[in-house]
Amino acid sequence: MSMLAGFREKPFLDKITILNEVATGKDVAELEGLLDLFQTPLNDTSVDYMVVTALNGVLSSDEQSTVKLLDSDDEKLKVLCIRMSGEFQFKSAIPNLLKMAESEIKADLLFEVLTSLSKIGGDEAIDLYRANLTNDDDLIVVMSIEMLGELKDEQSIEGLKEIVLHNNEDDRYEVCDLTTWKAVEALTLIGSDEALIFVVENLHHRNPTVRRVVTDSLTSLGSSAVPHLKKIISPDSDKDDIILAANVLGFIGDKEGLDVLMDAIEKKYSDDSSVRYALYEAIGKIGTMKGVISLIDGLQDDDELITVAVLTGLDSLVNPGVLKKMVELIGAGGSKAGKILRAIVTARAVNIFEGLYSEGKIGRFMMNAVAASKDHVVHDAFRDKLREIGGEEAKADMERLPERVQGQGRRALAVDDSKSMLALYRSILTNAGYEPTVAENGHEAYSYAEQGDIFDVIITDMNMPVMDGMELVSKLRQTDGFETVPVIMVTTESEYSQQELARKTGVNDFITKPFTPEQLKAKIEEFVS
């Protein structure tokens, strides 16, 4: 006898107990009774919920019945069976699901079918995914894109490219559609030469979020992206493209990428200091001894920011050869020696500091530069290293470094994915009388706003992973206390359209790399009196 016999007349607790037993036992014999209760509910929320739970339990053990019920005229039951087919990967449901999708059905039901097919897996639905790349419903398009990427379908490349190109048109580039985001990721997953060439070509897409997605996707791809990025780093390429490609190679950290970067420096692909900076910083990020030669050559560069980038990279690669070259350059005196000493402090290159500390006058010059800094973070870093070095001289030098004083001066937030840039901002801002806070991406920067920190000025890069500068500014302008805080965006962008887009998000003004500390201070003073 069925456990559900006379169910509707039973007390509430008995009903719940019976349905629990049916759900646990998954007895197919109870299916007919459950279908009756599902299609003609008792209008008791708790009981009706348990009926669905019990029905799910029974259908999970009965693939044949689940597939048969896909043809039901009851839409609620149809949706339930569609979901069950996907959740339990009932492969025999594929023909029914495909037939259903080919008929005139509503968008929400089609989405359910596509979701179920994606969970079942296999390439039987690949034609269906291709056909829905142009669907009017974005969620359906996104689901189709994701599956075509997962299935590495090269026949869909042209359709995916069209989505990205469409988002780059004059009337659409200001917003990154979710479909564009997913199309970039799918093309990267497909990974053919045609797909990757196109993705790399869009490193400098007009929308900053698309640029970030391209960067993140290529970085995740790893070494397979290097041959395609190599083509961008050439004397004939636009400087912004070279910078973005160098950044990705630095994130990937592949040795073949290191060869590309070193070759670009050796052959002097560009005289632009922003390009040289990006190349040296990427070499430092890869952090292998092979790159030391290029980094040491970078110490000859007159640009102080490049020197900071070089020393940031060299600090993790210190060896006797590096220290010998540093002694030679600093020992020669002059402006170049002063630039290197300042950069050691700015970059907080404590390992280089330790190696040079006992080098007589050079060690004293270097310690004087540390003591002259107004940045408590610099003092803390070198104080820790002096404590590690030990001895009476180191103890005396520690006394020269003042302890941190809280709450002094105005506050500034600097946001950049480059450690050397953040180090430079700290130096410039502390010298200008600001208490600096730094963040490596927009997401980290926004967390300070969320926890209630207030700043007198914000300096942010445009292109960053995780959250770019434009998204950060847009979120800040919608946050209490940040509606009118001056925001200065630092960029290498040359396209007027990018600045116009940034102004729309709430950026007050721009400063273009390369810049001097004096230029940045002057720009800040325009907005903070």
Short mmCIF file of C-alpha atoms in Angstrom, two decimals:
data_model
loop_
_atom_site.label_atom_id
_atom_site.label_comp_id
_atom_site.label_asym_id
_atom_site.label_seq_id
_atom_site.Cartn_x
_atom_site.Cartn_y
_atom_site.Cartn_z
CA MET A 1 0.00 0.00 0.00
CA SER A 2 1.29 3.46 -0.84
CA MET A 3 2.58 5.58 2.03
CA LEU A 4 0.65 8.47 0.50
CA ALA A 5 -2.78 6.79 0.72
CA GLY A 6 -5.24 9.17 2.43
CA PHE A 7 -2.43 11.73 2.70
CA ARG A 8 -4.59 14.84 2.38
CA GLU A 9 -6.66 13.95 5.47
CA LYS A 10 -3.69 13.23 7.76
CA PRO A 11 -2.50 15.60 10.53
CA PHE A 12 0.29 18.06 9.71
CA LEU A 13 3.09 16.24 11.58
CA ASP A 14 2.14 12.92 9.96
CA LYS A 15 2.32 14.55 6.52
CA ILE A 16 5.82 15.91 7.19
CA THR A 17 6.98 12.55 8.58
CA ILE A 18 5.62 10.62 5.58
CA LEU A 19 7.18 13.01 3.04
CA ASN A 20 10.53 12.79 4.83
CA GLU A 21 10.40 9.01 4.58
CA VAL A 22 9.46 9.16 0.88
CA ALA A 23 12.28 11.60 0.14
CA THR A 24 14.81 9.40 1.93
CA GLY A 25 13.54 6.09 0.54
CA LYS A 26 13.28 7.37 -3.08
CA ASP A 27 10.63 4.70 -3.81
CA VAL A 28 9.49 5.06 -7.42
CA ALA A 29 6.14 3.51 -6.43
CA GLU A 30 5.27 6.80 -4.70
CA LEU A 31 5.78 8.86 -7.87
CA GLU A 32 2.13 8.91 -8.95
CA GLY A 33 0.96 10.13 -5.53
CA LEU A 34 3.67 12.79 -5.41
CA LEU A 35 2.73 14.06 -8.86
CA ASP A 36 -0.86 14.44 -7.73
CA LEU A 37 0.23 16.42 -4.65
CA PHE A 38 2.62 18.54 -6.76
CA GLN A 39 0.07 19.42 -9.44
CA THR A 40 -2.78 19.94 -6.97
CA PRO A 41 -1.00 21.38 -3.91
CA LEU A 42 -2.48 21.60 -0.41
CA ASN A 43 -1.65 25.33 -0.18
CA ASP A 44 0.27 24.70 3.01
CA THR A 45 3.75 26.19 2.40
CA SER A 46 5.63 23.71 4.60
CA VAL A 47 3.87 20.64 3.23
CA ASP A 48 4.04 21.77 -0.40
CA TYR A 49 7.77 22.44 0.01
CA MET A 50 8.31 18.94 1.36
CA VAL A 51 6.32 17.50 -1.57
CA VAL A 52 8.83 19.08 -3.97
CA THR A 53 11.72 17.73 -1.90
CA ALA A 54 10.24 14.22 -1.93
CA LEU A 55 9.53 14.42 -5.67
CA ASN A 56 13.13 15.47 -6.32
CA GLY A 57 14.33 12.52 -4.28
CA VAL A 58 12.21 10.00 -6.20
CA LEU A 59 13.02 11.43 -9.64
CA SER A 60 16.75 11.45 -8.87
CA SER A 61 16.59 7.65 -8.80
CA ASP A 62 14.31 7.30 -11.84
CA GLU A 63 15.93 8.71 -14.98
CA GLN A 64 13.34 7.14 -17.28
CA SER A 65 10.39 8.83 -15.56
CA THR A 66 12.19 12.17 -15.35
CA VAL A 67 12.91 12.17 -19.08
CA LYS A 68 9.34 11.13 -19.89
CA LEU A 69 7.93 13.96 -17.79
CA LEU A 70 9.93 16.51 -19.82
CA ASP A 71 7.00 16.36 -22.26
CA SER A 72 4.51 17.31 -19.57
CA ASP A 73 2.09 20.16 -20.28
CA ASP A 74 2.55 21.35 -16.69
CA GLU A 75 5.28 24.01 -16.97
CA LYS A 76 6.23 23.81 -13.29
CA LEU A 77 6.73 20.06 -13.58
CA LYS A 78 8.60 20.50 -16.86
CA VAL A 79 11.03 22.97 -15.24
CA LEU A 80 11.53 20.66 -12.27
CA CYS A 81 12.41 17.76 -14.60
CA ILE A 82 14.71 19.96 -16.71
CA ARG A 83 16.61 20.87 -13.56
CA MET A 84 16.71 17.29 -12.32
CA SER A 85 18.07 16.10 -15.69
CA GLY A 86 20.95 18.54 -15.42
CA GLU A 87 21.67 18.08 -11.74
CA PHE A 88 21.91 14.29 -12.08
CA GLN A 89 23.39 14.37 -15.60
CA PHE A 90 20.69 12.24 -17.23
CA LYS A 91 22.21 11.80 -20.71
CA SER A 92 19.05 10.21 -22.09
CA ALA A 93 17.38 13.60 -21.57
CA ILE A 94 19.58 15.31 -24.19
CA PRO A 95 17.37 14.59 -27.26
CA ASN A 96 14.24 15.82 -25.42
CA LEU A 97 16.01 18.95 -24.21
CA LEU A 98 17.33 19.75 -27.67
CA LYS A 99 13.90 19.24 -29.22
CA MET A 100 12.41 21.51 -26.58
CA ALA A 101 14.99 24.24 -27.28
CA GLU A 102 14.30 24.13 -31.03
CA SER A 103 10.60 24.88 -30.49
CA GLU A 104 9.14 28.30 -29.73
CA ILE A 105 9.68 28.51 -25.98
CA LYS A 106 10.02 31.44 -23.62
CA ALA A 107 13.47 32.83 -22.79
CA ASP A 108 13.39 31.71 -19.15
CA LEU A 109 12.55 28.12 -20.16
CA LEU A 110 15.26 28.14 -22.83
CA PHE A 111 17.74 29.29 -20.19
CA GLU A 112 16.72 26.37 -17.97
CA VAL A 113 17.28 23.96 -20.89
CA LEU A 114 20.72 25.43 -21.70
CA THR A 115 21.73 25.29 -18.04
CA SER A 116 20.69 21.63 -17.82
CA LEU A 117 22.56 20.72 -21.01
CA SER A 118 25.67 22.50 -19.73
CA LYS A 119 25.60 20.37 -16.57
CA ILE A 120 25.08 17.14 -18.50
CA GLY A 121 28.09 18.02 -20.67
CA GLY A 122 29.17 16.71 -24.03
CA ASP A 123 29.10 18.41 -27.41
CA GLU A 124 25.63 17.27 -28.56
CA ALA A 125 24.27 20.77 -27.87
CA ILE A 126 27.07 22.68 -29.58
CA ASP A 127 24.88 23.74 -32.52
CA LEU A 128 22.31 25.04 -30.04
CA TYR A 129 24.94 27.14 -28.25
CA ARG A 130 26.17 28.59 -31.54
CA ALA A 131 22.63 29.44 -32.63
CA ASN A 132 22.02 31.39 -29.42
CA LEU A 133 25.06 33.67 -29.66
CA THR A 134 22.70 36.25 -31.15
CA ASN A 135 19.76 35.66 -28.81
CA ASP A 136 18.03 38.79 -27.50
CA ASP A 137 18.41 37.58 -23.91
CA ASP A 138 21.87 38.35 -22.50
CA LEU A 139 21.77 35.50 -19.96
CA ILE A 140 21.14 33.00 -22.74
CA VAL A 141 24.00 34.49 -24.76
CA VAL A 142 26.32 34.32 -21.74
CA MET A 143 25.45 30.67 -21.08
CA SER A 144 26.06 29.83 -24.76
CA ILE A 145 29.39 31.69 -24.78
CA GLU A 146 30.60 29.92 -21.65
CA MET A 147 29.81 26.50 -23.10
CA LEU A 148 31.42 27.26 -26.47
CA GLY A 149 34.58 28.27 -24.63
CA GLU A 150 34.49 25.19 -22.44
CA LEU A 151 34.03 23.00 -25.53
CA LYS A 152 36.85 24.88 -27.33
CA ASP A 153 34.63 25.35 -30.37
CA GLU A 154 36.70 26.99 -33.10
CA GLN A 155 33.66 27.38 -35.35
CA SER A 156 32.25 29.96 -32.93
CA ILE A 157 35.35 32.21 -33.03
CA GLU A 158 33.92 34.62 -35.61
CA GLY A 159 30.73 35.06 -33.60
CA LEU A 160 32.67 35.67 -30.39
CA LYS A 161 34.95 38.17 -32.13
CA GLU A 162 31.92 40.05 -33.39
CA ILE A 163 30.65 40.47 -29.81
CA VAL A 164 33.95 42.03 -28.69
CA LEU A 165 34.19 44.29 -31.74
CA HIS A 166 30.59 45.42 -31.28
CA ASN A 167 31.43 46.55 -27.72
CA ASN A 168 34.29 48.69 -29.12
CA GLU A 169 32.03 50.82 -31.33
CA ASP A 170 31.57 54.54 -30.68
CA ASP A 171 28.13 54.21 -29.11
CA ARG A 172 28.90 51.14 -26.97
CA TYR A 173 32.48 51.21 -25.66
CA GLU A 174 31.73 53.13 -22.46
CA VAL A 175 30.23 50.03 -20.80
CA CYS A 176 31.65 46.51 -20.80
CA ASP A 177 28.78 44.11 -21.52
CA LEU A 178 28.82 40.82 -19.65
CA THR A 179 28.65 39.14 -23.04
CA THR A 180 31.91 40.85 -24.08
CA TRP A 181 33.57 39.80 -20.83
CA LYS A 182 32.56 36.17 -21.40
CA ALA A 183 33.50 36.30 -25.09
CA VAL A 184 37.08 37.29 -24.22
CA GLU A 185 37.31 34.47 -21.69
CA ALA A 186 35.84 31.96 -24.16
CA LEU A 187 38.26 32.96 -26.93
CA THR A 188 41.14 32.51 -24.50
CA LEU A 189 39.84 29.07 -23.51
CA ILE A 190 39.52 28.04 -27.17
CA GLY A 191 43.19 28.95 -27.41
CA SER A 192 43.71 28.60 -31.17
CA ASP A 193 46.10 30.98 -32.94
CA GLU A 194 43.19 32.86 -34.49
CA ALA A 195 41.48 33.29 -31.12
CA LEU A 196 44.58 34.36 -29.22
CA ILE A 197 45.78 36.76 -31.91
CA PHE A 198 42.42 38.51 -31.64
CA VAL A 199 42.51 38.61 -27.81
CA VAL A 200 46.01 40.11 -27.81
CA GLU A 201 44.95 42.67 -30.42
CA ASN A 202 42.35 43.84 -27.89
CA LEU A 203 44.83 44.52 -25.10
CA HIS A 204 44.08 48.17 -25.79
CA HIS A 205 40.30 47.87 -26.23
CA ARG A 206 38.64 51.23 -25.62
CA ASN A 207 36.79 49.98 -22.57
CA PRO A 208 39.03 49.68 -19.46
CA THR A 209 37.11 46.72 -18.06
CA VAL A 210 37.58 44.81 -21.32
CA ARG A 211 41.30 45.61 -21.14
CA ARG A 212 41.37 44.21 -17.61
CA VAL A 213 39.54 41.04 -18.66
CA VAL A 214 41.97 40.58 -21.57
CA THR A 215 44.93 41.03 -19.21
CA ASP A 216 43.51 38.62 -16.62
CA SER A 217 42.60 36.02 -19.27
CA LEU A 218 46.04 36.08 -20.90
CA THR A 219 47.73 35.95 -17.51
CA SER A 220 45.66 32.89 -16.55
CA LEU A 221 46.53 31.27 -19.88
CA GLY A 222 50.23 31.52 -19.01
CA SER A 223 53.07 30.53 -21.31
CA SER A 224 50.76 29.80 -24.26
CA ALA A 225 50.09 33.54 -24.51
CA VAL A 226 53.78 34.51 -24.74
CA PRO A 227 54.33 33.93 -28.51
CA HIS A 228 51.35 36.16 -29.28
CA LEU A 229 52.42 38.89 -26.83
CA LYS A 230 55.88 38.76 -28.37
CA LYS A 231 54.42 40.07 -31.63
CA ILE A 232 53.11 43.15 -29.84
CA ILE A 233 56.47 44.04 -28.30
CA SER A 234 58.11 45.37 -31.42
CA PRO A 235 59.51 48.71 -32.67
CA ASP A 236 56.44 49.14 -34.88
CA SER A 237 53.85 48.79 -32.11
CA ASP A 238 52.00 51.59 -30.34
CA LYS A 239 53.63 52.45 -27.01
CA ASP A 240 50.44 51.75 -25.03
CA ASP A 241 50.23 48.27 -26.57
CA ILE A 242 53.87 47.54 -25.65
CA ILE A 243 53.27 48.68 -22.07
CA LEU A 244 50.19 46.51 -21.67
CA ALA A 245 51.88 43.49 -23.26
CA ALA A 246 54.94 43.93 -21.02
CA ASN A 247 52.68 44.06 -17.97
CA VAL A 248 51.06 40.75 -18.93
CA LEU A 249 54.45 39.11 -19.52
CA GLY A 250 55.49 40.25 -16.07
CA PHE A 251 52.34 38.76 -14.52
CA ILE A 252 52.86 35.46 -16.40
CA GLY A 253 56.49 35.21 -15.26
CA ASP A 254 57.60 32.87 -18.04
CA LYS A 255 61.29 32.61 -19.01
CA GLU A 256 60.48 32.90 -22.71
CA GLY A 257 58.71 36.14 -21.90
CA LEU A 258 61.86 37.33 -20.13
CA ASP A 259 63.81 36.87 -23.36
CA VAL A 260 61.25 39.02 -25.19
CA LEU A 261 61.54 41.81 -22.61
CA MET A 262 65.34 41.74 -22.49
CA ASP A 263 65.51 41.78 -26.28
CA ALA A 264 63.26 44.86 -26.37
CA ILE A 265 65.59 46.71 -24.00
CA GLU A 266 68.78 45.60 -25.72
CA LYS A 267 67.50 46.63 -29.15
CA LYS A 268 65.93 49.83 -27.81
CA TYR A 269 62.47 49.31 -29.25
CA SER A 270 61.32 52.61 -27.77
CA ASP A 271 62.82 55.82 -26.42
CA ASP A 272 59.70 56.49 -24.37
CA SER A 273 60.50 56.28 -20.65
CA SER A 274 57.06 54.81 -19.85
CA VAL A 275 57.82 51.90 -22.18
CA ARG A 276 61.27 51.38 -20.67
CA TYR A 277 59.75 51.50 -17.20
CA ALA A 278 57.19 48.82 -18.10
CA LEU A 279 59.89 46.59 -19.58
CA TYR A 280 62.20 46.87 -16.57
CA GLU A 281 59.39 46.37 -14.09
CA ALA A 282 58.20 43.23 -15.91
CA ILE A 283 61.75 41.83 -15.88
CA GLY A 284 61.90 42.48 -12.14
CA LYS A 285 58.57 40.72 -11.60
CA ILE A 286 59.79 37.59 -13.38
CA GLY A 287 62.66 37.64 -10.91
CA THR A 288 65.25 35.28 -12.39
CA MET A 289 69.00 35.72 -12.29
CA LYS A 290 69.04 35.89 -16.08
CA GLY A 291 67.29 39.26 -15.91
CA VAL A 292 69.93 40.77 -13.61
CA ILE A 293 72.05 41.94 -16.56
CA SER A 294 69.20 44.02 -17.98
CA LEU A 295 68.27 45.38 -14.56
CA ILE A 296 71.83 46.47 -13.84
CA ASP A 297 71.93 48.22 -17.22
CA GLY A 298 68.77 50.02 -16.16
CA LEU A 299 70.67 51.72 -13.33
CA GLN A 300 72.27 53.89 -16.02
CA ASP A 301 68.87 55.35 -16.97
CA ASP A 302 68.34 58.97 -15.96
CA ASP A 303 64.66 58.46 -15.11
CA GLU A 304 64.30 58.14 -11.33
CA LEU A 305 61.12 56.05 -11.59
CA ILE A 306 62.96 53.52 -13.76
CA THR A 307 65.71 53.39 -11.13
CA VAL A 308 63.09 52.62 -8.47
CA ALA A 309 61.61 49.85 -10.67
CA VAL A 310 65.08 48.39 -11.30
CA LEU A 311 66.01 48.37 -7.62
CA THR A 312 62.65 46.85 -6.68
CA GLY A 313 63.48 43.96 -9.02
CA LEU A 314 67.16 43.70 -8.01
CA ASP A 315 66.40 43.60 -4.29
CA SER A 316 65.19 40.00 -4.55
CA LEU A 317 68.18 39.01 -6.73
CA VAL A 318 71.07 40.36 -4.69
CA ASN A 319 74.40 38.63 -5.29
CA PRO A 320 78.07 39.69 -5.08
CA GLY A 321 78.02 40.86 -8.71
CA VAL A 322 75.03 43.13 -8.11
CA LEU A 323 76.62 44.61 -4.98
CA LYS A 324 79.94 45.17 -6.78
CA LYS A 325 78.18 47.13 -9.51
CA MET A 326 76.27 49.17 -6.94
CA VAL A 327 79.51 50.05 -5.12
CA GLU A 328 81.04 51.12 -8.42
CA LEU A 329 78.11 53.35 -9.42
CA ILE A 330 77.58 54.95 -6.01
CA GLY A 331 81.31 55.28 -5.41
CA ALA A 332 81.64 57.35 -8.60
CA GLY A 333 79.58 60.07 -6.92
CA GLY A 334 77.59 62.71 -8.75
CA SER A 335 73.90 62.95 -9.53
CA LYS A 336 73.64 59.31 -10.59
CA ALA A 337 74.91 58.13 -7.20
CA GLY A 338 72.41 60.36 -5.43
CA LYS A 339 69.61 59.04 -7.62
CA ILE A 340 70.50 55.43 -6.77
CA LEU A 341 70.69 56.15 -3.03
CA ARG A 342 67.29 57.85 -3.06
CA ALA A 343 65.83 54.97 -5.06
CA ILE A 344 67.16 52.39 -2.58
CA VAL A 345 65.21 54.20 0.13
CA THR A 346 62.08 54.75 -1.97
CA ALA A 347 61.98 51.10 -3.10
CA ARG A 348 62.71 49.92 0.46
CA ALA A 349 65.44 47.73 -1.02
CA VAL A 350 66.49 46.35 2.36
CA ASN A 351 68.54 43.46 0.95
CA ILE A 352 70.68 45.82 -1.12
CA PHE A 353 70.92 48.07 1.94
CA GLU A 354 72.22 45.14 4.00
CA GLY A 355 74.81 44.25 1.36
CA LEU A 356 76.12 47.82 1.18
CA TYR A 357 75.80 48.74 4.86
CA SER A 358 79.37 47.84 5.73
CA GLU A 359 80.86 49.54 2.65
CA GLY A 360 82.34 52.52 4.55
CA LYS A 361 81.24 55.88 3.15
CA ILE A 362 78.71 54.26 0.86
CA GLY A 363 77.00 52.71 3.87
CA ARG A 364 76.98 56.11 5.62
CA PHE A 365 75.59 57.91 2.58
CA MET A 366 72.88 55.30 2.32
CA MET A 367 71.99 55.57 6.00
CA ASN A 368 71.78 59.36 5.69
CA ALA A 369 69.29 58.91 2.85
CA VAL A 370 67.18 56.58 5.01
CA ALA A 371 67.21 59.01 7.93
CA ALA A 372 66.21 61.89 5.62
CA SER A 373 63.01 60.14 4.56
CA LYS A 374 59.78 61.43 6.08
CA ASP A 375 57.98 58.11 5.49
CA HIS A 376 57.37 56.05 8.63
CA VAL A 377 56.94 52.91 6.48
CA VAL A 378 60.48 53.42 5.15
CA HIS A 379 61.79 53.90 8.68
CA ASP A 380 60.03 50.76 9.89
CA ALA A 381 61.43 48.64 7.05
CA PHE A 382 65.03 49.76 7.51
CA ARG A 383 64.77 49.69 11.31
CA ASP A 384 63.82 46.01 11.08
CA LYS A 385 66.78 45.35 8.79
CA LEU A 386 69.19 47.20 11.14
CA ARG A 387 67.89 45.11 14.02
CA GLU A 388 68.62 42.01 11.93
CA ILE A 389 72.12 43.24 11.03
CA GLY A 390 72.91 43.89 14.72
CA GLY A 391 75.96 45.51 16.33
CA GLU A 392 76.61 48.86 17.97
CA GLU A 393 76.67 50.84 14.72
CA ALA A 394 73.33 49.43 13.62
CA LYS A 395 71.90 50.15 17.08
CA ALA A 396 73.06 53.77 16.85
CA ASP A 397 71.58 54.09 13.37
CA MET A 398 68.25 52.78 14.62
CA GLU A 399 68.19 55.67 17.09
CA ARG A 400 68.34 58.07 14.14
CA LEU A 401 65.01 56.83 12.82
CA PRO A 402 61.99 58.48 14.48
CA GLU A 403 59.10 56.35 15.67
CA ARG A 404 55.81 56.71 13.85
CA VAL A 405 53.54 59.56 14.89
CA GLN A 406 49.86 58.90 14.20
CA GLY A 407 47.42 61.35 12.64
CA GLN A 408 49.84 63.88 11.19
CA GLY A 409 49.00 65.94 8.11
CA ARG A 410 46.51 65.41 5.32
CA ARG A 411 45.72 61.96 3.95
CA ALA A 412 46.17 60.71 0.39
CA LEU A 413 45.27 57.39 -1.26
CA ALA A 414 47.46 56.11 -4.11
CA VAL A 415 46.31 53.15 -6.21
CA ASP A 416 48.52 51.29 -8.69
CA ASP A 417 49.34 47.65 -9.48
CA SER A 418 53.04 48.58 -9.72
CA LYS A 419 54.98 48.24 -6.46
CA SER A 420 57.64 50.67 -7.64
CA MET A 421 54.99 53.27 -8.55
CA LEU A 422 53.41 52.90 -5.13
CA ALA A 423 56.84 53.32 -3.55
CA LEU A 424 57.37 56.51 -5.56
CA TYR A 425 53.94 57.84 -4.56
CA ARG A 426 54.75 57.24 -0.90
CA SER A 427 57.96 59.23 -1.27
CA ILE A 428 56.33 62.13 -3.14
CA LEU A 429 53.30 62.31 -0.85
CA THR A 430 55.22 62.18 2.44
CA ASN A 431 57.57 64.90 1.18
CA ALA A 432 54.50 66.97 0.33
CA GLY A 433 53.17 66.59 3.86
CA TYR A 434 50.61 63.84 3.28
CA GLU A 435 50.00 60.63 5.21
CA PRO A 436 49.87 58.12 2.32
CA THR A 437 47.78 54.98 2.08
CA VAL A 438 48.50 52.70 -0.90
CA ALA A 439 46.56 49.94 -2.64
CA GLU A 440 47.52 47.57 -5.48
CA ASN A 441 44.13 47.64 -7.23
CA GLY A 442 40.76 49.32 -7.14
CA HIS A 443 39.16 46.60 -5.02
CA GLU A 444 41.75 47.02 -2.26
CA ALA A 445 41.44 50.80 -2.49
CA TYR A 446 37.65 50.70 -2.23
CA SER A 447 37.88 48.60 0.92
CA TYR A 448 39.36 51.66 2.68
CA ALA A 449 36.31 53.68 1.70
CA GLU A 450 34.02 50.90 2.94
CA GLN A 451 35.70 50.86 6.35
CA GLY A 452 35.25 54.63 6.71
CA ASP A 453 38.67 56.04 5.85
CA ILE A 454 38.60 59.61 4.52
CA PHE A 455 41.20 61.11 2.15
CA ASP A 456 41.99 64.63 0.97
CA VAL A 457 43.08 63.44 -2.48
CA ILE A 458 43.13 60.17 -4.45
CA ILE A 459 45.69 59.26 -7.13
CA THR A 460 44.87 56.21 -9.22
CA ASP A 461 46.19 54.37 -12.23
CA MET A 462 43.79 53.70 -15.10
CA ASN A 463 44.65 50.09 -16.02
CA MET A 464 44.81 47.63 -13.11
CA PRO A 465 43.82 44.00 -12.49
CA VAL A 466 40.89 43.03 -10.24
CA MET A 467 39.30 46.51 -10.45
CA ASP A 468 40.50 49.24 -12.83
CA GLY A 469 40.71 52.94 -12.04
CA MET A 470 37.51 53.94 -13.78
CA GLU A 471 35.42 51.36 -11.95
CA LEU A 472 37.00 52.46 -8.67
CA VAL A 473 36.18 56.13 -9.27
CA SER A 474 32.64 55.30 -10.34
CA LYS A 475 32.06 53.36 -7.09
CA LEU A 476 33.68 56.07 -4.97
CA ARG A 477 31.43 58.76 -6.44
CA GLN A 478 28.45 56.76 -5.22
CA THR A 479 29.89 56.38 -1.71
CA ASP A 480 29.10 58.78 1.13
CA GLY A 481 32.04 61.10 1.81
CA PHE A 482 33.69 60.56 -1.59
CA GLU A 483 31.35 62.53 -3.84
CA THR A 484 33.75 65.50 -4.13
CA VAL A 485 37.17 64.14 -3.08
CA PRO A 486 39.66 65.20 -5.80
CA VAL A 487 40.73 62.27 -7.99
CA ILE A 488 43.80 62.49 -10.23
CA MET A 489 44.21 59.68 -12.73
CA VAL A 490 47.70 58.68 -13.81
CA THR A 491 47.82 57.25 -17.31
CA THR A 492 49.90 56.58 -20.37
CA GLU A 493 46.79 56.72 -22.51
CA SER A 494 46.99 58.92 -25.59
CA GLU A 495 43.39 58.55 -26.80
CA TYR A 496 41.17 61.50 -26.01
CA SER A 497 38.16 59.21 -25.72
CA GLN A 498 39.70 57.50 -22.68
CA GLN A 499 40.04 60.76 -20.78
CA GLU A 500 36.49 61.73 -21.67
CA LEU A 501 35.26 58.38 -20.38
CA ALA A 502 37.26 58.82 -17.17
CA ARG A 503 35.83 62.30 -16.61
CA LYS A 504 32.32 60.88 -16.90
CA THR A 505 33.08 58.47 -14.06
CA GLY A 506 34.19 61.38 -11.85
CA VAL A 507 37.93 61.89 -12.44
CA ASN A 508 38.91 65.53 -11.83
CA ASP A 509 42.15 65.64 -13.81
CA PHE A 510 44.99 63.62 -15.32
CA ILE A 511 48.75 63.41 -15.14
CA THR A 512 50.56 61.48 -17.85
CA LYS A 513 53.57 59.25 -17.33
CA PRO A 514 56.39 60.08 -17.22
CA PHE A 515 56.10 62.87 -14.65
CA THR A 516 58.38 64.40 -12.05
CA PRO A 517 57.62 64.61 -8.31
CA GLU A 518 57.25 68.37 -8.71
CA GLN A 519 54.64 67.93 -11.45
CA LEU A 520 52.57 65.60 -9.31
CA LYS A 521 52.81 67.91 -6.29
CA ALA A 522 51.71 70.85 -8.45
CA LYS A 523 48.76 68.86 -9.80
CA ILE A 524 47.66 67.96 -6.26
CA GLU A 525 47.95 71.58 -5.14
CA GLU A 526 45.49 72.59 -7.87
CA PHE A 527 42.79 70.70 -5.98
CA VAL A 528 43.94 70.64 -2.34
CA SER A 529 44.74 74.00 -0.78
#
